Coordinates of C-alpha atoms and ligand atoms in Angstrom, one line a residue:
Chain A
M1 CA 115.0 98.4 153.4
T2 CA 112.5 101.2 152.9
G3 CA 113.7 104.7 152.5
Q4 CA 112.3 108.2 152.6
P5 CA 108.6 109.0 152.2
I6 CA 107.8 109.4 148.5
I7 CA 104.0 109.6 148.5
I8 CA 102.1 111.2 151.3
M9 CA 98.3 111.2 151.2
D10 CA 96.7 113.4 153.8
R11 CA 93.0 113.0 154.4
V12 CA 92.3 112.4 150.7
S13 CA 88.7 112.1 149.6
K14 CA 87.2 111.6 146.2
R15 CA 83.5 112.0 145.5
F16 CA 81.6 111.3 142.3
G17 CA 78.5 113.4 142.1
E18 CA 76.4 113.7 145.3
T19 CA 76.1 110.2 146.4
V20 CA 79.3 108.2 145.7
L21 CA 82.1 108.7 148.1
A22 CA 84.7 106.5 146.3
V23 CA 87.6 107.4 148.6
D24 CA 86.9 108.6 152.1
N25 CA 89.5 110.4 154.2
M26 CA 92.5 108.3 153.2
S27 CA 95.8 109.1 154.9
L28 CA 98.9 107.0 154.0
T29 CA 102.6 107.5 153.7
I30 CA 104.4 105.3 151.2
N31 CA 108.2 105.1 151.4
E32 CA 110.7 104.7 148.7
G33 CA 111.1 101.0 147.8
D34 CA 107.8 100.0 149.4
F35 CA 105.7 97.4 147.6
V36 CA 102.2 98.2 148.8
T37 CA 99.1 96.3 147.8
F38 CA 95.6 97.7 148.0
L39 CA 93.4 94.7 148.8
G40 CA 89.7 94.8 148.9
P41 CA 86.4 93.8 147.2
S42 CA 85.4 95.3 143.9
G43 CA 83.8 98.7 144.1
C44 CA 85.8 99.8 147.3
G45 CA 87.6 102.6 145.5
K46 CA 90.9 100.9 144.7
S47 CA 91.0 102.1 141.1
T48 CA 89.9 105.6 142.1
A49 CA 92.6 105.8 144.7
L50 CA 95.2 104.9 142.1
K51 CA 93.8 107.5 139.6
V52 CA 93.8 110.1 142.3
I53 CA 97.5 109.3 143.2
S54 CA 98.5 109.4 139.6
G55 CA 96.8 112.8 139.1
L56 CA 94.4 111.4 136.4
L57 CA 91.5 112.4 138.7
P58 CA 91.5 115.5 140.9
V59 CA 90.9 115.0 144.6
T60 CA 87.7 116.4 146.2
S61 CA 89.6 117.3 149.4
G62 CA 92.9 116.5 151.0
T63 CA 96.4 116.6 149.6
I64 CA 98.7 114.3 147.9
T65 CA 102.4 115.0 148.0
I66 CA 104.9 113.2 145.8
T67 CA 108.5 114.1 146.4
P68 CA 110.0 115.5 143.2
P69 CA 112.3 113.2 141.4
T70 CA 116.0 113.8 141.6
G71 CA 117.1 112.2 138.3
E72 CA 115.9 112.8 134.8
T73 CA 112.7 111.0 133.8
E74 CA 110.1 111.7 131.1
Q75 CA 107.4 110.5 133.5
D76 CA 108.1 109.7 137.1
L77 CA 105.0 107.6 137.4
G78 CA 104.2 104.4 135.4
F79 CA 100.6 103.2 135.3
V80 CA 99.6 99.7 134.3
F81 CA 95.9 99.3 133.8
Q82 CA 93.7 96.2 134.3
D83 CA 93.5 95.7 130.6
P84 CA 96.8 95.9 128.7
T85 CA 95.5 99.1 127.0
L86 CA 97.7 98.7 124.0
M87 CA 97.1 100.6 120.7
P88 CA 95.9 97.7 118.4
W89 CA 97.1 99.5 115.3
A90 CA 100.7 99.6 116.6
T91 CA 103.4 96.9 117.2
A92 CA 104.7 96.0 120.6
Y93 CA 107.7 98.2 119.8
Q94 CA 105.6 101.2 118.8
N95 CA 103.4 100.8 121.9
V96 CA 106.5 100.8 124.2
F97 CA 107.9 103.8 122.3
L98 CA 104.7 105.8 122.9
P99 CA 105.6 107.5 126.2
L100 CA 109.0 108.6 124.8
K101 CA 107.4 109.7 121.5
L102 CA 104.9 111.9 123.5
A103 CA 107.8 113.3 125.4
G104 CA 109.3 114.4 122.1
I105 CA 112.2 112.0 122.0
K106 CA 113.5 111.1 118.6
P107 CA 113.1 107.5 117.4
D108 CA 116.8 106.9 117.0
Q109 CA 117.5 108.2 120.5
A110 CA 114.6 106.2 122.0
G111 CA 115.4 103.0 120.1
P112 CA 117.9 101.5 122.5
R113 CA 115.7 102.2 125.5
V114 CA 112.6 100.7 123.9
T115 CA 114.6 97.6 122.9
E116 CA 116.0 97.4 126.5
A117 CA 112.5 97.7 128.0
L118 CA 111.2 94.9 125.8
K119 CA 114.2 92.8 126.6
E120 CA 113.5 93.3 130.3
V121 CA 110.0 91.8 130.0
G122 CA 111.3 89.0 127.8
L123 CA 109.7 90.1 124.6
S124 CA 112.7 91.0 122.5
K125 CA 111.6 88.6 119.8
F126 CA 108.1 90.1 119.6
A127 CA 109.0 93.7 119.0
D128 CA 107.2 93.7 115.6
A129 CA 104.2 91.7 116.7
Y130 CA 100.8 93.4 116.9
P131 CA 98.8 93.1 120.1
R132 CA 96.4 90.7 118.5
E133 CA 99.2 88.3 117.9
L134 CA 100.2 88.2 121.5
S135 CA 98.8 86.2 124.4
G136 CA 97.2 87.9 127.4
G137 CA 100.3 87.6 129.5
M138 CA 102.5 88.9 126.7
K139 CA 100.2 91.9 126.2
M140 CA 100.5 92.7 129.9
R141 CA 104.3 92.5 129.6
V142 CA 104.2 95.0 126.8
S143 CA 102.1 97.2 129.0
I144 CA 104.7 96.9 131.8
A145 CA 107.5 97.6 129.5
R146 CA 105.7 100.8 128.4
A147 CA 105.3 101.9 132.0
L148 CA 109.0 101.3 132.7
V149 CA 110.5 102.9 129.5
T150 CA 110.4 106.4 131.1
R151 CA 112.4 105.1 134.0
P152 CA 109.8 106.0 136.7
R153 CA 110.4 105.8 140.4
I154 CA 106.8 104.9 141.1
L155 CA 104.7 102.2 139.5
L156 CA 101.0 102.0 139.9
M157 CA 99.3 98.8 138.9
D158 CA 95.5 98.3 138.8
E159 CA 94.7 94.6 139.0
P160 CA 97.0 94.0 136.1
F161 CA 96.9 90.2 136.3
A162 CA 93.3 89.6 137.3
A163 CA 92.3 88.3 133.8
L164 CA 95.2 85.9 133.5
D165 CA 95.5 82.2 134.3
E166 CA 97.1 81.1 137.5
M167 CA 100.4 80.0 135.9
T168 CA 100.9 83.1 133.9
R169 CA 100.0 85.2 136.9
S170 CA 102.6 83.6 139.1
K171 CA 105.3 84.0 136.5
L172 CA 104.4 87.7 136.1
N173 CA 104.3 88.2 139.9
N174 CA 107.9 87.0 140.0
D175 CA 108.9 89.2 137.1
V176 CA 107.3 92.3 138.6
T177 CA 109.0 91.7 141.9
Q178 CA 112.3 91.3 140.1
L179 CA 111.8 94.5 138.0
A180 CA 110.8 96.4 141.1
K181 CA 113.9 95.4 142.9
E182 CA 116.2 96.1 139.9
H183 CA 114.8 99.5 139.2
N184 CA 114.3 100.4 142.9
L185 CA 110.7 101.1 142.2
T186 CA 108.0 102.1 144.7
V187 CA 105.0 100.0 143.7
I188 CA 101.3 100.4 144.5
F189 CA 99.6 97.2 143.3
V190 CA 95.8 96.8 143.4
T191 CA 94.4 93.3 143.7
H192 CA 91.5 91.4 145.1
S193 CA 93.6 88.3 145.6
V194 CA 94.8 87.7 149.1
F195 CA 97.5 85.3 147.7
E196 CA 98.8 87.8 145.3
S197 CA 99.0 90.5 147.9
V198 CA 100.8 88.2 150.3
Y199 CA 103.3 87.1 147.8
L200 CA 104.1 90.5 146.3
S201 CA 104.0 93.1 148.9
T202 CA 105.8 94.4 152.0
R203 CA 102.6 96.2 153.1
V204 CA 99.0 95.3 152.6
M205 CA 96.3 98.0 152.8
I206 CA 92.9 96.5 153.3
M207 CA 90.2 98.6 151.9
A208 CA 86.5 98.6 152.7
A209 CA 83.6 99.8 150.6
R210 CA 80.8 102.3 150.9
P211 CA 82.5 104.6 151.5
G212 CA 85.8 103.4 150.1
R213 CA 88.4 103.7 152.8
L214 CA 91.5 102.2 154.4
A215 CA 90.3 99.7 156.9
A216 CA 93.6 98.1 158.1
E217 CA 97.2 97.9 157.4
M218 CA 99.2 94.7 157.7
S219 CA 102.9 94.5 157.2
L220 CA 104.6 91.4 155.9
E221 CA 108.0 90.7 157.5
T222 CA 109.1 87.9 155.2
P223 CA 112.2 89.0 153.3
W224 CA 111.5 90.6 150.0
P225 CA 111.7 89.7 147.1
R226 CA 110.3 86.3 147.8
T227 CA 111.1 83.2 146.1
E228 CA 109.0 80.6 144.3
D229 CA 109.5 78.0 147.0
W230 CA 108.1 80.4 149.6
R231 CA 104.8 80.3 147.7
T232 CA 104.3 76.7 148.7
S233 CA 105.6 77.0 152.3
A234 CA 103.6 76.8 155.5
A235 CA 104.7 80.3 156.3
F236 CA 103.1 81.6 153.2
S237 CA 99.8 79.8 154.1
A238 CA 100.0 81.3 157.6
E239 CA 100.4 84.8 156.2
A240 CA 97.6 84.3 153.7
H241 CA 95.5 83.1 156.6
R242 CA 96.3 86.1 158.7
I243 CA 95.5 88.6 155.8
S244 CA 92.3 86.7 154.9
E245 CA 91.1 86.9 158.6
A246 CA 91.7 90.6 158.6
L247 CA 89.9 91.0 155.3
K248 CA 87.0 89.0 156.6
R249 CA 86.8 91.1 159.7
T250 CA 86.5 94.3 157.7
L251 CA 83.9 92.8 155.3
D252 CA 81.8 91.5 158.3
A253 CA 82.1 94.9 159.9
E254 CA 80.6 96.5 156.8
D255 CA 77.4 94.7 157.8
I256 CA 76.0 94.2 154.4
D257 CA 74.9 91.2 152.4
H258 CA 78.1 90.0 150.7
Chain B
M1 CA 113.7 48.1 100.3
P2 CA 111.1 50.4 101.7
K3 CA 112.2 49.4 105.2
T4 CA 115.8 50.3 104.7
L5 CA 114.8 53.6 103.1
T6 CA 112.8 54.6 106.1
T7 CA 115.4 53.7 108.7
E8 CA 118.1 55.4 106.7
T9 CA 116.3 58.7 106.1
L10 CA 114.5 58.8 109.4
P11 CA 116.5 61.6 111.1
E12 CA 116.6 63.7 108.0
S13 CA 113.1 63.1 107.0
A14 CA 111.6 64.3 110.3
P15 CA 111.2 67.9 109.3
E16 CA 110.3 67.0 105.8
Q17 CA 107.6 64.8 107.1
S18 CA 105.9 67.6 108.8
A19 CA 106.3 69.9 105.8
P20 CA 103.5 68.4 103.7
L21 CA 101.3 68.5 106.7
N22 CA 101.9 72.2 107.1
T23 CA 101.2 73.0 103.5
V24 CA 97.7 71.5 103.7
P25 CA 96.1 74.6 105.2
L26 CA 98.1 76.8 102.9
R27 CA 96.9 74.8 99.9
R28 CA 93.4 75.0 101.2
A29 CA 93.6 78.7 101.6
R30 CA 94.8 79.1 98.0
R31 CA 92.0 76.9 96.8
E32 CA 89.6 79.0 98.8
R33 CA 91.0 82.2 97.2
I34 CA 90.8 80.8 93.7
L35 CA 87.3 79.5 94.3
S36 CA 86.2 82.9 95.7
F37 CA 87.3 84.4 92.4
V38 CA 86.2 81.6 90.0
M39 CA 82.7 81.0 91.5
P40 CA 81.3 84.4 90.9
V41 CA 82.7 84.6 87.4
V42 CA 81.3 81.2 86.5
M43 CA 77.9 82.1 87.9
L44 CA 77.9 85.4 86.1
C45 CA 78.8 83.8 82.8
A46 CA 76.1 81.1 83.4
A47 CA 73.5 83.8 84.0
I48 CA 74.5 85.7 80.9
G49 CA 74.4 82.5 78.9
F50 CA 71.0 81.6 80.2
W51 CA 69.8 85.1 79.3
E52 CA 71.2 84.9 75.8
F53 CA 69.6 81.4 75.3
Q54 CA 66.2 82.5 76.6
V55 CA 66.1 85.5 74.3
W56 CA 67.2 83.4 71.3
Y57 CA 64.9 80.5 72.2
H58 CA 61.7 82.6 72.7
E59 CA 62.7 85.0 69.9
I60 CA 62.1 88.0 72.2
P61 CA 62.5 91.2 70.2
K62 CA 65.4 93.4 71.1
Y63 CA 63.1 96.4 71.9
L64 CA 61.7 94.3 74.7
I65 CA 64.7 92.5 76.1
P66 CA 67.9 92.7 74.1
A67 CA 70.3 89.7 74.3
P68 CA 73.7 90.2 76.0
S69 CA 75.3 89.9 72.6
V70 CA 73.3 92.8 71.3
I71 CA 74.1 94.9 74.3
A72 CA 77.8 94.2 73.8
Q73 CA 77.5 95.2 70.2
T74 CA 75.8 98.4 71.2
L75 CA 78.6 99.1 73.7
V76 CA 81.0 98.9 70.8
T77 CA 79.1 100.8 68.2
D78 CA 77.9 103.5 70.6
G79 CA 81.2 103.4 72.4
P80 CA 82.5 106.9 71.9
S81 CA 79.3 108.7 73.1
L82 CA 78.7 106.3 75.9
M83 CA 82.4 106.6 77.1
A84 CA 82.1 110.3 77.1
S85 CA 79.0 110.1 79.3
A86 CA 80.6 107.5 81.5
W87 CA 83.6 109.8 82.0
F88 CA 81.2 112.5 83.0
T89 CA 79.6 110.3 85.6
V90 CA 82.9 109.1 86.9
K91 CA 84.1 112.7 87.4
L92 CA 80.8 113.6 89.1
T93 CA 80.9 110.6 91.4
F94 CA 84.5 110.8 92.5
F95 CA 84.4 114.6 92.8
S96 CA 81.3 114.4 95.0
L97 CA 82.9 111.6 97.1
L98 CA 86.0 113.6 97.5
L99 CA 84.0 116.7 98.7
A100 CA 81.9 114.4 101.0
I101 CA 85.1 113.1 102.6
I102 CA 86.6 116.5 103.0
G103 CA 83.4 118.1 104.3
G104 CA 82.4 115.1 106.4
V105 CA 85.8 114.8 108.1
I106 CA 86.2 118.5 108.8
L107 CA 82.7 118.9 110.2
G108 CA 82.9 115.5 112.0
A109 CA 86.1 116.7 113.7
L110 CA 84.5 119.9 114.7
F111 CA 81.5 118.0 116.1
A112 CA 83.7 115.6 118.0
L113 CA 85.8 118.4 119.5
S114 CA 83.0 120.8 120.4
R115 CA 79.7 119.8 121.8
P116 CA 78.0 123.2 121.2
V117 CA 79.0 123.1 117.5
E118 CA 77.5 119.6 117.2
L119 CA 74.3 120.6 119.0
S120 CA 73.8 123.6 116.8
L121 CA 74.8 122.1 113.4
F122 CA 73.6 118.5 113.7
P123 CA 70.0 119.3 113.0
F124 CA 70.9 120.7 109.6
A125 CA 72.9 117.6 108.8
V126 CA 70.0 115.5 109.7
I127 CA 67.6 117.6 107.6
L128 CA 69.9 117.2 104.7
Q129 CA 70.1 113.5 105.2
V130 CA 66.4 112.7 105.7
T131 CA 65.1 114.8 102.9
P132 CA 65.2 112.7 99.7
V133 CA 67.7 114.2 97.3
I134 CA 65.1 113.8 94.5
A135 CA 63.0 116.3 96.3
I136 CA 65.7 118.9 96.8
A137 CA 67.4 118.5 93.4
P138 CA 65.0 120.6 91.3
L139 CA 65.5 123.5 93.7
I140 CA 69.2 123.2 93.5
L141 CA 69.1 123.0 89.8
I142 CA 67.1 126.3 89.7
Y143 CA 69.4 128.1 92.1
V144 CA 72.8 126.9 90.8
D145 CA 73.7 128.0 87.3
S146 CA 76.2 125.4 86.4
T147 CA 74.6 122.0 85.9
F148 CA 77.7 120.2 86.9
A149 CA 77.9 122.2 90.2
A150 CA 74.2 121.5 90.9
L151 CA 74.6 117.8 90.2
L152 CA 77.7 117.8 92.4
I153 CA 75.9 119.3 95.3
C154 CA 73.1 116.7 95.0
A155 CA 75.5 113.8 94.9
W156 CA 77.5 115.4 97.8
I157 CA 74.4 115.6 100.0
V158 CA 73.8 111.9 99.7
A159 CA 77.4 110.8 100.3
F160 CA 78.3 113.3 103.0
F161 CA 76.2 112.1 105.9
P162 CA 77.6 108.7 106.6
I163 CA 81.1 110.1 106.5
L164 CA 80.1 112.9 109.0
S165 CA 78.3 110.6 111.5
N166 CA 80.9 107.9 111.4
T167 CA 83.8 110.4 111.8
V168 CA 82.0 111.8 114.9
I169 CA 81.5 108.3 116.4
G170 CA 85.0 107.2 115.4
L171 CA 86.7 110.2 117.0
R172 CA 84.8 109.5 120.2
S173 CA 85.4 105.8 120.2
A174 CA 89.0 105.9 121.6
D175 CA 89.5 103.6 124.6
H176 CA 89.1 105.5 127.8
N177 CA 92.2 103.9 129.4
L178 CA 94.2 104.9 126.4
R179 CA 92.9 108.4 126.8
D180 CA 94.1 108.3 130.4
L181 CA 97.4 107.0 129.3
F182 CA 97.8 110.0 126.9
T183 CA 96.9 112.3 129.7
L184 CA 99.4 110.7 132.0
Y185 CA 102.1 111.3 129.5
N186 CA 101.1 114.9 129.0
A187 CA 100.2 114.5 125.3
T188 CA 99.5 117.7 123.5
P189 CA 96.0 118.0 121.8
W190 CA 97.7 117.5 118.5
Q191 CA 99.5 114.3 119.6
R192 CA 96.3 113.0 121.0
L193 CA 94.5 113.7 117.8
R194 CA 97.2 112.2 115.6
Y195 CA 98.3 109.2 117.6
L196 CA 95.0 108.2 119.4
L197 CA 91.8 109.7 118.0
V198 CA 92.5 109.4 114.3
P199 CA 93.7 105.8 114.4
S200 CA 90.7 104.9 116.6
A201 CA 88.4 106.6 114.1
L202 CA 89.8 104.9 111.0
P203 CA 87.7 101.7 111.1
Y204 CA 84.6 103.8 111.4
F205 CA 85.7 106.1 108.6
M206 CA 86.5 103.2 106.3
A207 CA 83.1 101.7 106.9
A208 CA 81.6 105.0 106.0
L209 CA 83.7 105.3 102.9
K210 CA 82.4 102.0 101.6
V211 CA 78.8 103.2 102.0
A212 CA 79.5 106.7 100.8
G213 CA 81.2 105.4 97.6
G214 CA 78.1 103.7 96.5
L215 CA 75.9 106.6 97.6
S216 CA 77.8 109.1 95.6
L217 CA 77.1 107.1 92.5
I218 CA 73.5 106.9 93.4
G219 CA 73.4 110.6 94.1
A220 CA 75.1 111.4 90.8
V221 CA 72.7 109.2 88.7
V222 CA 69.5 110.4 90.6
A223 CA 70.5 114.0 90.3
E224 CA 71.0 113.7 86.6
F225 CA 67.6 112.0 86.2
V226 CA 66.0 115.0 87.9
A227 CA 68.0 117.4 85.8
G228 CA 67.0 115.6 82.7
A229 CA 69.9 117.2 81.1
A230 CA 70.4 116.5 77.4
G231 CA 73.3 117.2 75.0
Q232 CA 77.0 116.3 74.8
N233 CA 78.3 117.1 78.2
T234 CA 76.1 114.8 80.3
G235 CA 76.4 111.5 82.1
L236 CA 75.1 108.0 81.8
A237 CA 71.8 108.8 83.4
S238 CA 71.1 111.2 80.6
R239 CA 71.9 108.4 78.1
I240 CA 69.4 106.1 79.8
I241 CA 66.6 108.7 79.7
E242 CA 67.5 109.7 76.1
S243 CA 67.4 106.1 75.0
S244 CA 64.2 105.5 76.7
F245 CA 62.6 108.4 74.8
R246 CA 63.9 107.0 71.6
S247 CA 63.0 103.4 72.6
E248 CA 66.6 102.4 72.1
I249 CA 66.4 99.6 74.6
P250 CA 69.8 98.0 73.8
R251 CA 71.5 101.4 74.3
M252 CA 69.6 101.7 77.6
F253 CA 71.0 98.4 78.7
A254 CA 74.5 99.3 77.6
A255 CA 74.4 102.5 79.7
L256 CA 73.1 100.5 82.6
V257 CA 75.9 98.0 82.3
L258 CA 78.4 100.9 82.5
V259 CA 76.7 102.3 85.6
S260 CA 76.9 98.9 87.2
L261 CA 80.5 98.5 86.3
L262 CA 81.2 101.9 87.8
G263 CA 79.5 100.8 91.0
I264 CA 81.4 97.6 91.1
A265 CA 84.7 99.5 90.5
I266 CA 83.9 101.8 93.4
F267 CA 82.9 98.9 95.6
L268 CA 86.2 97.1 94.9
L269 CA 88.2 100.3 95.3
T270 CA 86.8 101.2 98.7
N271 CA 87.1 97.6 99.9
W272 CA 90.7 97.5 98.8
A273 CA 91.4 100.8 100.5
S274 CA 89.9 99.6 103.7
R275 CA 91.9 96.4 103.6
K276 CA 95.1 98.4 102.9
V277 CA 94.5 100.7 105.8
L278 CA 93.1 98.3 108.5
G279 CA 94.3 94.9 107.3
H280 CA 97.2 94.6 109.7
W281 CA 95.2 95.2 112.8
H282 CA 91.5 95.6 112.7
E283 CA 89.1 92.7 113.3
S284 CA 86.9 93.6 110.3
E285 CA 89.7 93.3 107.8
L286 CA 91.8 90.5 109.3
Q287 CA 92.4 87.5 107.1
R288 CA 91.6 84.5 109.2
E289 CA 93.5 81.3 108.5
S290 CA 91.6 78.3 109.5
Ligands
ADP301 N1 83.9 108.0 136.9 C1 83.0 107.6 137.9 N2 81.9 108.2 138.1 C2 81.0 107.9 139.0 N3 81.2 106.9 139.9 C3 82.4 106.2 139.8 C4 83.4 106.5 138.8 N4 84.4 105.7 138.9 C5 84.1 104.9 140.0 N5 82.9 105.2 140.5 C6 82.3 104.5 141.7 O1 83.2 104.6 142.7 C7 83.2 103.4 143.5 C8 84.6 102.9 143.5 O2 85.0 102.4 142.2 P1 86.4 101.9 141.8 O3 87.5 102.8 142.3 O4 86.4 101.5 140.4 O5 86.5 100.5 142.7 P2 87.4 99.3 142.6 O6 88.5 99.6 141.7 O7 87.9 99.0 144.0 O8 86.6 98.1 142.1 C9 82.2 102.5 142.8 O9 81.0 102.6 143.5 C10 82.1 103.1 141.4 O10 80.8 102.8 141.0
MG302 MG1 89.0 98.7 139.8

């Protein structure tokens, strides 16, 4: 199911100032079509890792190689932040249009693509709504549509659903999986929820803090994308148990007062 | 008969039944709007009536406290000269506000873009701000030949600072994740300014405009008081001083009324502008239906 390597991180470290080693010596190869979750307690460097991969932050040492895209995209990499991060003065439509606008694409050319992206996240009817008129889940959908409008190969998501209620979150988990499959996306999804990581991903990277690092990798063999009834199955519980155990072992190993 | 009516119209009447329910908040909102307009007007009229009555009842002479009716009469009889002065003050106020906006925004943008520029120029801005304009005005009047220009500078000094400081804060207030987003999509500096920094700064700028509007009028009046200018081509403050020398109290009040009206007009105008610009998205100007 997974293809060629698309992101190769080789001994990547990121330091803030003298004392904080947010990412320490991280090596990881992500293949095309992987759905990877970074799972770990807060402060373990998950967001920093994403920002380094996206190029928003420079690495302190090490290299990150992303294989160049073959097709035409305005931005090969979509980023979804923990907050929806929408421009409050702009409608849903204008927010999704932004990446194309910044790429210099004319409104009439971009129009169909923006409309299509909004349709994919189920917000066709809300194109003219302002962010304040949308629910938390809908705002997140706009944010996802904005990330997808440039037709990226890679989607980075930083705890996107952490602030949402359980029902909305499950729904969005299904939709993200679906979108990832349809667009053949490679996804790195940051979360601190074991259940979310088990449901969504093909590979779980467990991260530990101080310094932030990869502590363990677990693969999930259950066919992907998963279905809603798998969420309530015994197999799901077993997988969640397995990941929780691994996470607990790394937290215990950190030997600090959690 | 009522029974048959209900059964017959039940399916149709379902939406209609909910319609009156829905208009209740609407009606309440309208009543609220009317009230918010009527109440101040009623209270104002009551206060004026009370004033008129007190002056009449206690037979207070008009060189002490003129009745509103006398003031109104003066406004009519002295209309031409007062109107010319009012026009002068209006010009002074709006011109200084305009210059304050231009200067404040340009300098604010420079400050926000360049830390060294801010560090080196900010002290001057602060000195200008903290020194009472009354204290600087005489000097300016000495050094600047044209009285209008001197008055303009005084009013400008007062109105300029809030615009400057709020523009700086506003331009820096853009959400850091949105900044990252613009970086991710390789926005040019110009795109970043136009699509991110300026909209983020607008609420701050509009708040400053409301303050600066009032301040420019204060600056214009105060400067003219200091200038003590007499003659035809002067503003309302000069009329007030002049009337005070001549003990024309009703005329003083008439000029005062015009200054107040001008202040109210500026207040309404800046509030209207703020609602126009921010009304569709910013918390401060959203109309809440409850
Ligand atoms: N810009 C920054 N400057 C200094 N320290 C930072 C910065 N960003 C993150 N850190 C620190 O790096 C560590 C990892 O942070 P982060 O990547 O946000 O963790 P997570 O997303 O897993 O909660 C934390 O100790 C945090 O305080
Ligand atoms: Mg984080």
